[in-house]
CSV table of C-alpha atoms in Angstrom, one decimal:
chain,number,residue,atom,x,y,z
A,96,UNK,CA,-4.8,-24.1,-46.7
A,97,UNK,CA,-4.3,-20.8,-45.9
A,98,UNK,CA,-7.3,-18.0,-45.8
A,99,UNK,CA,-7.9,-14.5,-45.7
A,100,UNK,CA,-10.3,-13.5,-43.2
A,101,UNK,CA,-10.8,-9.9,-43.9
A,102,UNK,CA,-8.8,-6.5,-44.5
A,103,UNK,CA,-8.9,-3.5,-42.9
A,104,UNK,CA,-7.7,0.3,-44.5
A,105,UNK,CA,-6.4,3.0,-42.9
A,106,UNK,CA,-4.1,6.3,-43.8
A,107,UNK,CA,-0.9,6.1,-42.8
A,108,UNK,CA,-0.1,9.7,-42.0
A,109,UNK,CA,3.2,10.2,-40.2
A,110,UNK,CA,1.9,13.0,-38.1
A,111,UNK,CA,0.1,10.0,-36.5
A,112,UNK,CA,3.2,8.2,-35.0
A,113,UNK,CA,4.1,11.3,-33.1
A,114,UNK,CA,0.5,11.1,-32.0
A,115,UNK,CA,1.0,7.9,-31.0
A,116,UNK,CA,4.5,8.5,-29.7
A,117,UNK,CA,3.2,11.0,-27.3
A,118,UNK,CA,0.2,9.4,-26.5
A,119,UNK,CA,-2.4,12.2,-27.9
A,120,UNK,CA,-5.3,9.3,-28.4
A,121,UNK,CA,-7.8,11.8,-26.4
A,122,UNK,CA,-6.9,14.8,-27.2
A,123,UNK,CA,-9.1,16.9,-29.1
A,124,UNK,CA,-7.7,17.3,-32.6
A,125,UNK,CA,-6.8,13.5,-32.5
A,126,UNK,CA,-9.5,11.8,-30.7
A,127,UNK,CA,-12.4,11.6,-33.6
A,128,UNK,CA,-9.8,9.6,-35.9
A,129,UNK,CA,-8.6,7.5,-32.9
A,130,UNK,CA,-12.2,6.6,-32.5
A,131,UNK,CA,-12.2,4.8,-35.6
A,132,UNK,CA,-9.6,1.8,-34.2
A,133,UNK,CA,-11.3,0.1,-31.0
A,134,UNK,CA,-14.1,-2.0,-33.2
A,135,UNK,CA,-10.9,-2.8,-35.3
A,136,UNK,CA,-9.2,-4.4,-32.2
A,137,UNK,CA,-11.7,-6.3,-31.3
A,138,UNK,CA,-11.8,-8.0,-34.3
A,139,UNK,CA,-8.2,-8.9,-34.1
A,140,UNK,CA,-8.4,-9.9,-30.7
A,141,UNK,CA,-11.4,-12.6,-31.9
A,142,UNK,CA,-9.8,-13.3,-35.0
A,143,UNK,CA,-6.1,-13.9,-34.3
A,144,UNK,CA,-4.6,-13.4,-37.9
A,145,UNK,CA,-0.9,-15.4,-38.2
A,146,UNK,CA,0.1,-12.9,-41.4
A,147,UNK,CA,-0.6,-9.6,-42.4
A,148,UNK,CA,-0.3,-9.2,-45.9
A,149,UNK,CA,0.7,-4.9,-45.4
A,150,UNK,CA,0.1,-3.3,-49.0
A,151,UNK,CA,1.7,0.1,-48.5
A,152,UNK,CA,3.6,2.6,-50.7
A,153,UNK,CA,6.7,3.6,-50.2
A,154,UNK,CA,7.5,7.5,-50.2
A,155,UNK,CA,11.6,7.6,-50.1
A,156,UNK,CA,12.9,5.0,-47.9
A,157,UNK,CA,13.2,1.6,-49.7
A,158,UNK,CA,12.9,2.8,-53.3
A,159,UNK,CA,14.6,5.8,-54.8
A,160,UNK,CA,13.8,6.9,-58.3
A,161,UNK,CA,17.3,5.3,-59.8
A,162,UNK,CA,15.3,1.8,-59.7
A,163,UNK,CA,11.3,2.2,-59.1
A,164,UNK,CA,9.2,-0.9,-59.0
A,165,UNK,CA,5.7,-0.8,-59.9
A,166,UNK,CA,5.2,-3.8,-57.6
A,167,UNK,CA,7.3,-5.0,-55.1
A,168,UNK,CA,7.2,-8.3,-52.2
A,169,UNK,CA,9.4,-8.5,-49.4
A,170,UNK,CA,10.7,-12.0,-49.2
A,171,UNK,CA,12.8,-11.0,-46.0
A,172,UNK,CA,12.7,-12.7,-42.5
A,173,UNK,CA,12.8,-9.4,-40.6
A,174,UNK,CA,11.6,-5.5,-42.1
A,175,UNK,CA,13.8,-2.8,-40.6
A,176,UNK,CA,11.9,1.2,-40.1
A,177,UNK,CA,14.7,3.2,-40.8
A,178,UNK,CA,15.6,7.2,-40.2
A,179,UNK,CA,13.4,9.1,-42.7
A,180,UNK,CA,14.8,11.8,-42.0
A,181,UNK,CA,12.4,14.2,-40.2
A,182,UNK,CA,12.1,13.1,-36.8
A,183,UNK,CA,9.5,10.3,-36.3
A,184,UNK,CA,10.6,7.8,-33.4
A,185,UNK,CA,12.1,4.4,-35.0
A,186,UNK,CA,10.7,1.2,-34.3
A,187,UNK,CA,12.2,-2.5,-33.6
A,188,UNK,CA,11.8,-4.9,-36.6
A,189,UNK,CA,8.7,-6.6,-37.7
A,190,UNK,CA,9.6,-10.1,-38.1
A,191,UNK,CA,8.5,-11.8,-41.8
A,192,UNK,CA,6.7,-15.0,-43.6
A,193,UNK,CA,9.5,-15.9,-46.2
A,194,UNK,CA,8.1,-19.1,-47.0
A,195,UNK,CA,5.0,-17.2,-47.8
A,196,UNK,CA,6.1,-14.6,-49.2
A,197,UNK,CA,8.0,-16.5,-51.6
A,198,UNK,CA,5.2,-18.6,-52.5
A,199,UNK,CA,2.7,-15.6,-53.5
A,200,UNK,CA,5.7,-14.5,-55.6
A,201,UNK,CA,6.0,-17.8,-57.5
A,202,UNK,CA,2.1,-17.9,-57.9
A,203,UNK,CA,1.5,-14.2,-58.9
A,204,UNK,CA,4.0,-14.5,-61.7
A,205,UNK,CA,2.4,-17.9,-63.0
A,206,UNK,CA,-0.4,-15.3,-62.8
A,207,UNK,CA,1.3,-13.3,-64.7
A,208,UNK,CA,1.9,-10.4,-62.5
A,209,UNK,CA,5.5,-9.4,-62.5
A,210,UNK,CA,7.0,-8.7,-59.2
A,211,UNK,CA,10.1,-7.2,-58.0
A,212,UNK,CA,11.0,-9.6,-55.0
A,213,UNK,CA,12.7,-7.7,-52.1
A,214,UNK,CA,15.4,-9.8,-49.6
A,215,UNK,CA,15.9,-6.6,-47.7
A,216,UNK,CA,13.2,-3.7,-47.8
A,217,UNK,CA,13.4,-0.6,-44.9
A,218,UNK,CA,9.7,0.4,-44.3
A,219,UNK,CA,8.5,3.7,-43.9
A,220,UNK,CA,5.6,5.0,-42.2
A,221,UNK,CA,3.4,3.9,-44.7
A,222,UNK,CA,4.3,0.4,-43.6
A,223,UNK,CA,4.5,1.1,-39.7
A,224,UNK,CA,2.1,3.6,-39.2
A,225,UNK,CA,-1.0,1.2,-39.7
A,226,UNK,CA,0.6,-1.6,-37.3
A,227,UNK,CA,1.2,0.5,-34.6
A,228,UNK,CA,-2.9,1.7,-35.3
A,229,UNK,CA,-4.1,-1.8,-35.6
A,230,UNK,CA,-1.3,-3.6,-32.9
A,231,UNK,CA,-0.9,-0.9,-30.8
A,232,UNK,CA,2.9,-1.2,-28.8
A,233,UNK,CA,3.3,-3.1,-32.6
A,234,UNK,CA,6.2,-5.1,-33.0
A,235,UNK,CA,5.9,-6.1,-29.7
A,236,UNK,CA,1.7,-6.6,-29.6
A,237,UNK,CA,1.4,-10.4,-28.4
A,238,UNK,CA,-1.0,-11.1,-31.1
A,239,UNK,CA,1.6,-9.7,-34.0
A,240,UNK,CA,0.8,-11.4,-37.0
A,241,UNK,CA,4.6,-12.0,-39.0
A,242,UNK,CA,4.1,-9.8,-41.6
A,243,UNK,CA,4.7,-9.6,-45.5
A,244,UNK,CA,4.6,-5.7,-47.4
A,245,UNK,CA,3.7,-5.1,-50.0
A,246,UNK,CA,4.8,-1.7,-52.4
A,247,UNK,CA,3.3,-0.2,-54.9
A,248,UNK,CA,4.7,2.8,-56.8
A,249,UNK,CA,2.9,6.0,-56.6
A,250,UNK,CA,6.0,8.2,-56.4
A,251,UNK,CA,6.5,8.5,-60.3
A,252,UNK,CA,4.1,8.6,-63.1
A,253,UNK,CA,3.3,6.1,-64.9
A,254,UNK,CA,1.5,4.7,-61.6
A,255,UNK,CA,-0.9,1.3,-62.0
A,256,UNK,CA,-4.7,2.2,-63.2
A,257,UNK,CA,-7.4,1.2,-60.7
A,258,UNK,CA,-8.2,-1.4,-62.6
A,259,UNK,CA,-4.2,-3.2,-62.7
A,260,UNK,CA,-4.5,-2.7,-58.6
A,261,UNK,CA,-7.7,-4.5,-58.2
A,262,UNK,CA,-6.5,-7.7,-60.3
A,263,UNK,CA,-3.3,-7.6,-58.2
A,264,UNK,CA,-5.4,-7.9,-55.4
A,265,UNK,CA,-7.3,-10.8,-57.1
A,266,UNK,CA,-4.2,-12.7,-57.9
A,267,UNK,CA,-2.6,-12.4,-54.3
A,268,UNK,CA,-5.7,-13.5,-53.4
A,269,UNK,CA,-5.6,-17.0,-55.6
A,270,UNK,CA,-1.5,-17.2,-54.4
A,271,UNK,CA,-2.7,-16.6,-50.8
A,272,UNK,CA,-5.0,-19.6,-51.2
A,273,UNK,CA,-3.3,-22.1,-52.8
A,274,UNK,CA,-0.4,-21.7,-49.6
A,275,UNK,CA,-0.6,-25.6,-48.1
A,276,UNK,CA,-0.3,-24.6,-44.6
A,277,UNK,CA,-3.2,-23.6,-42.5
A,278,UNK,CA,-2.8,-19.4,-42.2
A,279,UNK,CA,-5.3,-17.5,-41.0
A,280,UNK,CA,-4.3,-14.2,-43.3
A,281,UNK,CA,-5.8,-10.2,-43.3
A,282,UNK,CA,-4.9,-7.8,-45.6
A,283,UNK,CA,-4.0,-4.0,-45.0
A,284,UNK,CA,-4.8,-1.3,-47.7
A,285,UNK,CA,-3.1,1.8,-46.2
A,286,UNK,CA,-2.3,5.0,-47.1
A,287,UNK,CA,-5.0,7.7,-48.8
A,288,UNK,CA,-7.8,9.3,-48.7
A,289,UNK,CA,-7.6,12.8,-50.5
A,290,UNK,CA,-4.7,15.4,-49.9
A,291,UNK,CA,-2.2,16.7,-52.2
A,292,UNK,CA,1.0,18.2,-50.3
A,293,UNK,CA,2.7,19.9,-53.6
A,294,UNK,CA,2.0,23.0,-55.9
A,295,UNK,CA,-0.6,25.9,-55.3
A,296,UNK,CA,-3.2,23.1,-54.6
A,297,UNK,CA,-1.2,21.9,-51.8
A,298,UNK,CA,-4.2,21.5,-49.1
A,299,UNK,CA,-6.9,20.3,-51.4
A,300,UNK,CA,-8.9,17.5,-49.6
A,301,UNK,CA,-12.3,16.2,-51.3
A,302,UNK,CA,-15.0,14.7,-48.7
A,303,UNK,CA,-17.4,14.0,-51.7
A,304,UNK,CA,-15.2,11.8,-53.7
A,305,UNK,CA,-13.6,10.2,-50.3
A,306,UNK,CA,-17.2,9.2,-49.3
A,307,UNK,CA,-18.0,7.9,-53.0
A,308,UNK,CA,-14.6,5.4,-52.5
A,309,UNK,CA,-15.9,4.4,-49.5
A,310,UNK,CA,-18.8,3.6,-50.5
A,311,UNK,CA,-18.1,1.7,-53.8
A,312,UNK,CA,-15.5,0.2,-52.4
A,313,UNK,CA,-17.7,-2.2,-50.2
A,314,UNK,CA,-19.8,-4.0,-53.3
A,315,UNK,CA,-19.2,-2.7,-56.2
A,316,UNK,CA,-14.9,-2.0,-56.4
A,317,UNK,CA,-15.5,-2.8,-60.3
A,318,UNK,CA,-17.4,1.1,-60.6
A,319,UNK,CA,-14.0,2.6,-59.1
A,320,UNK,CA,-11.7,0.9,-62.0
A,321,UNK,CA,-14.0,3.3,-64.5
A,322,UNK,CA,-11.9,6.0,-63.0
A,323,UNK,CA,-8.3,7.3,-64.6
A,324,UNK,CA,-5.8,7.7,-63.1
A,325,UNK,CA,-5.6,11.6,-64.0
A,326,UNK,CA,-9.2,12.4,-63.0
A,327,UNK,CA,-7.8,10.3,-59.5
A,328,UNK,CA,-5.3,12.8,-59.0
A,329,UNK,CA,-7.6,15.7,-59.7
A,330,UNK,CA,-10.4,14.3,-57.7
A,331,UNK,CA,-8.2,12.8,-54.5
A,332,UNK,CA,-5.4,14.9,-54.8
A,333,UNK,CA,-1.9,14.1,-56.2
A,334,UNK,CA,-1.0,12.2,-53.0
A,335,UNK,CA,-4.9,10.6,-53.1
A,336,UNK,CA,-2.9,8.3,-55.4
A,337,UNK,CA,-2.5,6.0,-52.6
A,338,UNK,CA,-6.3,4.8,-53.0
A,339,UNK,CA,-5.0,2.2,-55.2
A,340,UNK,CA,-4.0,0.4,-51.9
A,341,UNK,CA,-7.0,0.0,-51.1
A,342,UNK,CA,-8.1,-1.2,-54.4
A,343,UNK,CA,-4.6,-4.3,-54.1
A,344,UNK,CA,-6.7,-4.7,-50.7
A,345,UNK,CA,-9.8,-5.3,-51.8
A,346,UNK,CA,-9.2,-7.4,-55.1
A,347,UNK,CA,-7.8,-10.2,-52.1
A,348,UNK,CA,-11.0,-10.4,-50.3
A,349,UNK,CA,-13.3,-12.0,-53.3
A,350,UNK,CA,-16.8,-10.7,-54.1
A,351,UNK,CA,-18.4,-11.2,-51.0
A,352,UNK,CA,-17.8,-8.8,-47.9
A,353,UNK,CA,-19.4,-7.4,-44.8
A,354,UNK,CA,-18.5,-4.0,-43.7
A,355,UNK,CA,-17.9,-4.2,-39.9
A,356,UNK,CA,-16.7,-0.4,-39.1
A,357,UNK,CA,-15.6,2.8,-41.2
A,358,UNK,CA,-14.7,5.9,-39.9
A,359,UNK,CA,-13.7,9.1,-41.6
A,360,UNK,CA,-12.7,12.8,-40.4
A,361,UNK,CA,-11.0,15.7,-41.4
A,362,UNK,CA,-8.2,16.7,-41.0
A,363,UNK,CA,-5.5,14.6,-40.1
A,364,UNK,CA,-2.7,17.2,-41.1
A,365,UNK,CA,-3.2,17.6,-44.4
A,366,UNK,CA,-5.4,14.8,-45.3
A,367,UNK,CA,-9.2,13.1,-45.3
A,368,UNK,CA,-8.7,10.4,-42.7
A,369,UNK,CA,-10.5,7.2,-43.6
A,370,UNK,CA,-10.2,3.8,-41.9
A,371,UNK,CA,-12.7,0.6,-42.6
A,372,UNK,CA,-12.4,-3.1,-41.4
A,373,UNK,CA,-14.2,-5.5,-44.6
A,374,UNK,CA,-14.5,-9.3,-43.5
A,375,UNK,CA,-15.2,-11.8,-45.7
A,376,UNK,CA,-17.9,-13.8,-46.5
A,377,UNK,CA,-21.3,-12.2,-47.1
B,392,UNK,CA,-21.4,12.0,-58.2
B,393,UNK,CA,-20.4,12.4,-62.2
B,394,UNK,CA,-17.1,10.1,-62.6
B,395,UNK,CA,-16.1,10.9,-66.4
B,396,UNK,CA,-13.5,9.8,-68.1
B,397,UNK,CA,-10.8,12.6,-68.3
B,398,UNK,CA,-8.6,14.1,-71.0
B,399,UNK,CA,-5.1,13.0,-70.3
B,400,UNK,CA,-3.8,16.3,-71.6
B,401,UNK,CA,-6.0,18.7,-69.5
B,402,UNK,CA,-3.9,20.0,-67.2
B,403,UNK,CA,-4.9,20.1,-63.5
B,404,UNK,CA,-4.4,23.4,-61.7
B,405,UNK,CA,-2.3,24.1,-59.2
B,406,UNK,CA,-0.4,20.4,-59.9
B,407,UNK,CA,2.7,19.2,-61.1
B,408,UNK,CA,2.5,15.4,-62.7
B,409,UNK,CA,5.6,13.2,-61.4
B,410,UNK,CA,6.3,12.2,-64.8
B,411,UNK,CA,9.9,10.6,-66.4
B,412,UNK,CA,10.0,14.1,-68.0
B,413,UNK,CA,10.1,15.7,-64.4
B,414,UNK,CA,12.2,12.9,-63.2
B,415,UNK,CA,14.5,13.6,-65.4
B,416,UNK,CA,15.1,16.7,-64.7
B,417,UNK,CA,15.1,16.5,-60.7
B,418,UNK,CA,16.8,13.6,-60.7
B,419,UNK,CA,20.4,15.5,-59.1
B,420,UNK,CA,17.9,17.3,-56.8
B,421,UNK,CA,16.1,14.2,-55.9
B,422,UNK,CA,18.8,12.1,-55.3
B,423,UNK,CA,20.1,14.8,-53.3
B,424,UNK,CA,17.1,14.8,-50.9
B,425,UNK,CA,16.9,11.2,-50.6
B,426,UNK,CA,20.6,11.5,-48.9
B,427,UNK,CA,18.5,12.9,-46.2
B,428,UNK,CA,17.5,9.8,-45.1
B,429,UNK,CA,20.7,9.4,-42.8
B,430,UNK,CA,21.5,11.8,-40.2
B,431,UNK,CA,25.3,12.1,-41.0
B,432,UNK,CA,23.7,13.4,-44.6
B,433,UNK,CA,21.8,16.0,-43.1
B,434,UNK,CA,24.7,16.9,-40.8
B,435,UNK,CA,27.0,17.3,-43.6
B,436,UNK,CA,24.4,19.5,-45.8
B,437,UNK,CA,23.9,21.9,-42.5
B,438,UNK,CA,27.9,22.1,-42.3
B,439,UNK,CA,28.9,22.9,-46.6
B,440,UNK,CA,25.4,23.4,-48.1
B,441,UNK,CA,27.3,24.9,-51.3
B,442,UNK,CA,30.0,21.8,-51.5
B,443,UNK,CA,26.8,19.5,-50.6
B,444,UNK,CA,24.6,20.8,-53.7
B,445,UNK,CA,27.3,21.1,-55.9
B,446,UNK,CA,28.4,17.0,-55.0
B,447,UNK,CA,25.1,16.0,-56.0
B,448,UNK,CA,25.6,17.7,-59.5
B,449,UNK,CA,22.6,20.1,-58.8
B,450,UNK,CA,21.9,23.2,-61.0
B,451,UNK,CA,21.9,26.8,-60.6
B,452,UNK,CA,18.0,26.8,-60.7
B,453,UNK,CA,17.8,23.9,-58.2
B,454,UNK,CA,21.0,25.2,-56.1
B,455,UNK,CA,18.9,28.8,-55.8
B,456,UNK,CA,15.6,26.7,-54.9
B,457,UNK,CA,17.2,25.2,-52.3
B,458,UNK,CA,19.6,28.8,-50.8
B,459,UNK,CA,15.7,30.3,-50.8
B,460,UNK,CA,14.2,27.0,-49.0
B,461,UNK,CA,10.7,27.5,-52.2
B,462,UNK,CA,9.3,24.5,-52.5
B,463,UNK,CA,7.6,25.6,-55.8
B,464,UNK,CA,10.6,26.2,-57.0
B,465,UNK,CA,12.3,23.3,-56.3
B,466,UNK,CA,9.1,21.6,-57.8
B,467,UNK,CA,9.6,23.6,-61.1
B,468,UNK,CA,13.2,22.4,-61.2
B,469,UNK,CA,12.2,18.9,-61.0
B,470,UNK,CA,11.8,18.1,-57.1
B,471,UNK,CA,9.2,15.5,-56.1
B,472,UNK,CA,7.4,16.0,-52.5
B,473,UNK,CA,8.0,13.1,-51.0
B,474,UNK,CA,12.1,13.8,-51.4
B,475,UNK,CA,11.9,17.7,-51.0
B,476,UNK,CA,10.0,16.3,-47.5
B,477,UNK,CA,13.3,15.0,-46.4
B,478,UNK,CA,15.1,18.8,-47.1
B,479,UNK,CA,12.4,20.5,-45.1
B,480,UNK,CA,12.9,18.2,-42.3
B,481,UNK,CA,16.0,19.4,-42.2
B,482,UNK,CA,14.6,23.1,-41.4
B,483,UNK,CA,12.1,21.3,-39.0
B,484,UNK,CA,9.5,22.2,-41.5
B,485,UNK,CA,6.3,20.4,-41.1
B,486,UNK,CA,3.7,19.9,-44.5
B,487,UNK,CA,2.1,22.5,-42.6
B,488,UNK,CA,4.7,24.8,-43.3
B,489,UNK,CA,5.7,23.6,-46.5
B,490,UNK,CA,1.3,24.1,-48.0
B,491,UNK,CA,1.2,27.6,-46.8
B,492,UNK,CA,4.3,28.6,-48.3
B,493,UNK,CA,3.0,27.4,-51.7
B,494,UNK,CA,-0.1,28.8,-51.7
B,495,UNK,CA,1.1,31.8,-50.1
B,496,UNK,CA,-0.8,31.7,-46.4
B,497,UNK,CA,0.1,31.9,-43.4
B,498,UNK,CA,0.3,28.3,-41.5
B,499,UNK,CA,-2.6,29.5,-39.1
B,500,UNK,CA,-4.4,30.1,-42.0
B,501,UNK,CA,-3.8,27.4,-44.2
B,502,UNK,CA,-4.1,24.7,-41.2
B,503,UNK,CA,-7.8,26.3,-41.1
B,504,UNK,CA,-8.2,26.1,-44.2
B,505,UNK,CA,-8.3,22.0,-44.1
B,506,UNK,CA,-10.6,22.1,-41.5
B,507,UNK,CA,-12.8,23.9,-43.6
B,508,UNK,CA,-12.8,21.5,-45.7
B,509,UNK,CA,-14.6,18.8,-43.0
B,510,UNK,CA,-17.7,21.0,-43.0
């Protein structure tokens, strides 16, 4: 059967595939969120996932606001990172799990969780951002796990509560599980911490609340659901949002879980930078 | 930290709520700036901006937001920030650019400004 072994979060600022892109790992501004990465790859170099279950959201590329799921799959044998319109440097395809993917479909809506199955699905940097992080040279890291997104919609109010985005996690978590063949599986959670890019608060980042994710997000995820989702976008930010990835993340990985790294700075252009590997098992 | 529950209605300064009420009403200026994505779209806005605005069904207040390149503006008439990001791409405009615009600083200022925050 197959198993999850872990996830790890990240943000997924695009700033940070031109960083990549030109190779600014040491340089000054860069180098205290780069730090947070190595402890990350050695875990994937010992563990060797085969999928990575990628739980993103899109901002523009694959969804437009004519047809916006709430949840989305990709069911597709390849993911394309299209043009998004401001310059970031493409990259090839990531190759997919359709067998899988189709399967946590079938099982999360026996669940009772209504997806929006995708056959074709351009990622953003959202999606491609956190492989290159994790895999660096990503597609074409030799350990690239095939991989299967996942989209949640936090473009257009109504967005899921907390509390909807950690069961999601807990059902992908039973569908993962119930997969016959023998898959070693990790999740990403990308995307977040605090920063809001629009209105007269544009800027606004909030270490406190940041830390108090991080923290609660290790043993006691059920504390987070308590919180709206307005007093989320006044205490992360309106783009802060994005912290229900983490939540989808951390509903697959079951009650018990060791922390192995975290790593927070700011700023990473406009944003509180946070990145944390959780493996299973107490 | 105090986590409350919060009154849905209190608004939160300084932010606009993506709701269906503002996507309604951005929806021409949106879909617009989603074009963006491909680089013939942005070619053909540079070349006819007027023709380009006017093919999209924008309207005066959005066509204005747009010939004066405010982002809180365009927000007012409906824009959402992760499609006007695709129009300031155009301009080479970074979210830099685009946060001290809105809150009226300049970027030197404003890019301190989150660093402050780190303290």
């Amino acid at each position: 059967m197959a198993r999850i072994l872990g996830g790890i979060t990240t943000s997924h600022i695009p700033a940070v595939g031109n960083a990549i892109a030109n190779e600014l790992q040491d340089d000054p501004y860069w180098k205290p969120f780069f730090a947070g990465y190595p402890k990350v790859h050695d875990w994937l170099a010992d563990t060797k996932p085969d999928i990575v279950i990628n739980i993103y959201n899109d901002h523009g590329l694959g969804f437009f606001l004519d047809k916006m799921p709430t949840f989305a799959i990709g069911a597709a044998h390849e993911y394309r990172n299209e043009d998004e319109g401001w310059g970031i440097p493409q990259l090839d395809p990531f190759p997919g799990a359709p067998e899988m993917s189709w399967h946590i479909i079938e099982g999360m809506v026996e669940d009772e969780f209504d997806i929006t199955s995708c056959q074709e699905l351009a990622v953003d940097h959202g999606f491609v951002v956190p492989m290159q992080l994790f895999w660096p040279g990503a597609p074409h890291h030799p350990d690239m796990p095939r991989a299967i997104p996942i989209s949640a919609n936090t473009v257009q109010h109504p967005i899921p509560t907390l509390n909807r985005a950690l069961n999601f996690g807990k059902s992908l978590r039973r569908a993962v599980e119930s997969f016959p063949e023998d898959l070693k599986v990790v999740v990403l959670g990308t995307g977040g911490l605090s920063h809001q890019l629009d209105g007269e608060r544009a800027g606004f980042i909030n270490k406190e609340f940041d830390r108090y994710c991080m923290d609660k997000i290790v043993h006691d995820p059920e504390a987070l659901t308590k919180i709206s989702r307005h007093e989320l976008v006044r205490q992360a930010g309106a783009q802060g949002t994005e912290f229900l990835m983490w939540m989808m993340m951390r509903g697959a990985l079951g009650d018990d879980v060791t922390e192995v790294t975290r790593n927070y700075h700011i700023p990473i252009s406009n944003t509180g930078a946070g990145t944390m590997l959780l493996e299973c098992g107490g | 930290m105090d986590i409350t529950e919060f009154d849905h209605h209190t608004p939160i300064e300084g932010t606009t709520l993506f709701d269906g009420k503002m996507a309604m009403k951005g929806y021409a200026l949106n879909k617009m700036c989603y074009s963006f994505n491909a680089a013939d779209a942005r070619q053909a806005f540079l070349d006819d901006p007027e023709g380009y605005m006017t093919r999209f069904g924008l309207n005066d207040a959005q066509k204005q937001a747009c010939r004066d390149k405010n982002v809180l503006a365009m927000i007012a008439a409906g824009g959402n920030i992760y499609y006007l990001a695709k129009f300031a791409g155009i301009f080479k405009l970074g979210v830099q650019d685009v946060g001290a615009q809105q809150t009226g600083m300049s970027v030197e200022a404003f890019k301190q400004k989150l660093v402050d925050q780190g303290k």
